[in-house]
Amino acid sequence: MADATIKKVCVIGAGTMGAGIAAQIANAGVPVLLLDIVPKDGDNRNAIAEGAVKKMLKTDPAPFMGKRPAKLVETGNIEDDLGKVAECDWVVEAIIERLDIKQDLYAKLEEVRKDGTAVSSNTSTIPLEQLTDGRSDAFKRDFLITHFFNPPRYMRLIELVAGPKTNPDTLEMVREFVDRKLGKTPVDAEDSPGFIANRIGTFWIQQAVNSAFDMGMTVEEVDEIGGKPMGVPKTGIFGLIDLIGIDLMPHLMKSLTSTLPKDDWYQKIARSEPLIEEMIESGYTGRKGKGGFYTLEKGEDGKRTKMAKDLKSGEYRAAARPGLVHGSAARGDLGKLISMKGKVGDYAWAVLGPTLSYAASIVPEATATVVGVDDAMKLGYNWKTGPFEMIDKIGAAKLVERLEADDLPVPEILKMAGDRSFYRIEDGKRQYLGTDGEYHDIERAEGVLLLEDIKLSSKPIMANGSAALWDIGDGVVALEFTGKMNALDEQVMKLIQKAIPVVKKDYKAFVVYNEGSNFSAGANLGLAMFAMNIAAWSEVEKSVKGGQDAYKALKYAPFPVVSAPAGMALGGGCEICLNSDAIQAHAETYIGLVECGVGIIPGWGGCGEFISRWKDNPRHPAGPMPAVSKAFETISTATVAKSAAEAKELGFLRRDDGITMNRDRLLYDAKQRALAMVDGYEAPEKPEYRLPGPSGKAALELAVESFHKQGKATDHDVTVAGELAYVLTGGDTDITQVVTEADMLKLEREAFMRLVRNPKSQARVEHMLETGKPLRN
């Protein structure tokens, strides 16, 4: 495999981007050399690179997926350590955006690198042809642009730009590595200014800001209209600018206006506003500065009030909720949105019309296909739908008609499309309209398997309102959660029970997987709250018992079960993973048993399964108390792993559970893991526990009481922790007695029911439903 040839990487430039790229390479388990200049002051010649690593270990969101990857980063400086490049298979240049400084570095690299070592620039604007000017043909053969997006750990897009002399093997080596090892989705871009995402994104933001000032809009109105209704980040326009930094805008403008042709549409709209210039000069650069278009103001009562910048006066005032967009327009009906009367429709069109026209105009100049444009904006700017998918929502012919009516440019690709859509489904395959006027299949890379593709040509084996079971080929099925936030309820449990005999009869293996933003946020608290409000305690207990029965039926099914979480896997979402034979997790999996945060304890077998994880860990001390203490510490504090790697350290994943870096490869990897377990598969034996009983419970409660006295635990925290301690220590037992799995489930269920009857637990559940935040009562 091509990516196996990249065994060590050098990143030059320890700024935000370079350091972040180095961290992600280390997250992949690959050694990385991080170099920067020698500082002017001090004796430590490696201070800049070392400082970058130390800073990243404290940064939130964290560039590292744990503390271990940081040990793979070797720091140094360009003057003393550039010779170490000879040990590396890929060099990433991420220094200042100045052509002369970059070219000077490349001249030095040419002296020390070995032939075949890939060299790439993380430039966001400088053309490749200029970067390699004056270099040898051998250097040019190994050179390309790898444009990462910030932050490198979390943003999936990487734009790849090859030159006319770039060796295809070098390009493929880097492509494979960033895909499989770094978890990125490579999009091929042409060597044009701004490439794809930043060119469209900068135009979009500039047009949105210009229109806001020209039309007398407020920042709140702009962010409501230009956020979720358009399918772009819910921050909206001004919220996004605050997030990325207001001072970045003039840099992007300067870069693009200096490299784009003079007749490019962006040149006509590029302008700065005096108010924005004043904000930058006075340190109001967004979230990283004193504030931005939004800020929080602390009142005399200590409460913080969200304030918004008045674009006319320049003063801050209390932020408002305009409530202008409603109905289907608020839910992504772009045709309805741009047709609404008044400021909503006028502003939406003022942004979308030019932006979609501009996006269409850069195909094939910036990238060969409409798919490249859409992928770049979805992965690089977190748009829910790409520009051409937006055009399909409006209708290409209708868009052209309105552009012509407003005397706006109509790109050739829009004229060519006519009344056709840019995407269609044909014979169960998604196709795109090419610049040749013909439809072409969207091809997936080898090892990419998506449920969204499977759904195009098949129907579920069975389904209800909360879950569906899909045949994903080779005798493997996938259980998909389909409710809001993939929350779990009685319907999910019923489908699991119904599926087991079908899978036993006709299939080989079972995978739990979905393509939502989050695997599962846990049990459906809304239904639970409704039952509590009407005191339907028998129904609540029935739901708890039903979940326990379903998960254990899956655990002891006569076929392998692999859970494949990505995003949040909380509460019941974590428990189904713990009850699986194996876990194949996406690297960005945030897993935990968080029930104590809402005043209850895990109720679907999580307590016993988590003790087993620690009891069976060969690196953990033996005996009845260490595993119980570890489980209590983690569950009582509602600890959530911030990555799959950290989930292994916390015990949610076993050491031999798999981690997939690329989200698009997760289902394929989970399927292969399940198939590998089929031959000779036997269901696990039921565990037996020897637990410390009342003496162990007393020890755990003593620790909680200490936190209570320090003010770190509330009165109700003590109550909840007491119930958890009772379950984890086995109730009225001692280490001479065997506690069965059934005993543990009964203890768990009884403690759960005592807590849900407690008014303080009910208040916690209600507060979580209303605010999304835990209540400290």
PDB file of C-alpha atoms in Angstrom, residues 11 54 112 171-172 210 250 256 281 292 346 364 395 416 443 473 475 557 576 578 610 643 679 729 760 775:
ATOM      1  CA  VAL A  11       6.721  19.807   9.232  1.00  0.00           C
ATOM      2  CA  LYS A  54       3.428  22.683  25.013  1.00  0.00           C
ATOM      3  CA  VAL A 112      19.363  17.848   2.136  1.00  0.00           C
ATOM      4  CA  LEU A 171       0.936  12.377  -5.541  1.00  0.00           C
ATOM      5  CA  GLU A 172      -0.696   8.996  -4.860  1.00  0.00           C
ATOM      6  CA  ASN A 210     -21.178  43.923   1.899  1.00  0.00           C
ATOM      7  CA  PRO A 250      -8.072  41.690   5.166  1.00  0.00           C
ATOM      8  CA  LEU A 256      -6.822  37.002  -3.484  1.00  0.00           C
ATOM      9  CA  GLU A 281      -7.130  48.225  15.343  1.00  0.00           C
ATOM     10  CA  GLY A 292     -16.116  40.736  17.869  1.00  0.00           C
ATOM     11  CA  ASP A 346     -33.882  40.244  -0.509  1.00  0.00           C
ATOM     12  CA  PRO A 364     -13.351  23.617 -14.458  1.00  0.00           C
ATOM     13  CA  GLY A 395     -33.494  24.626  -9.937  1.00  0.00           C
ATOM     14  CA  MET A 416     -25.333  23.955 -20.321  1.00  0.00           C
ATOM     15  CA  GLU A 443     -16.848   6.794  -7.829  1.00  0.00           C
ATOM     16  CA  GLY A 473     -23.297  -7.180   1.636  1.00  0.00           C
ATOM     17  CA  GLY A 475     -23.718 -11.572   4.819  1.00  0.00           C
ATOM     18  CA  ALA A 557     -26.360 -13.682  19.845  1.00  0.00           C
ATOM     19  CA  ILE A 576     -24.494  -0.814  23.191  1.00  0.00           C
ATOM     20  CA  LEU A 578     -19.827  -2.031  25.696  1.00  0.00           C
ATOM     21  CA  PHE A 610     -17.562  -1.256  32.502  1.00  0.00           C
ATOM     22  CA  SER A 643     -11.100  10.866  21.159  1.00  0.00           C
ATOM     23  CA  ASP A 679     -15.259 -18.473  11.511  1.00  0.00           C
ATOM     24  CA  THR A 729     -19.899  -2.839  44.807  1.00  0.00           C
ATOM     25  CA  LYS A 760     -34.004  16.398  42.174  1.00  0.00           C
ATOM     26  CA  LEU A 775     -28.090  21.193  36.510  1.00  0.00           C
TER      27      LEU A 775
END
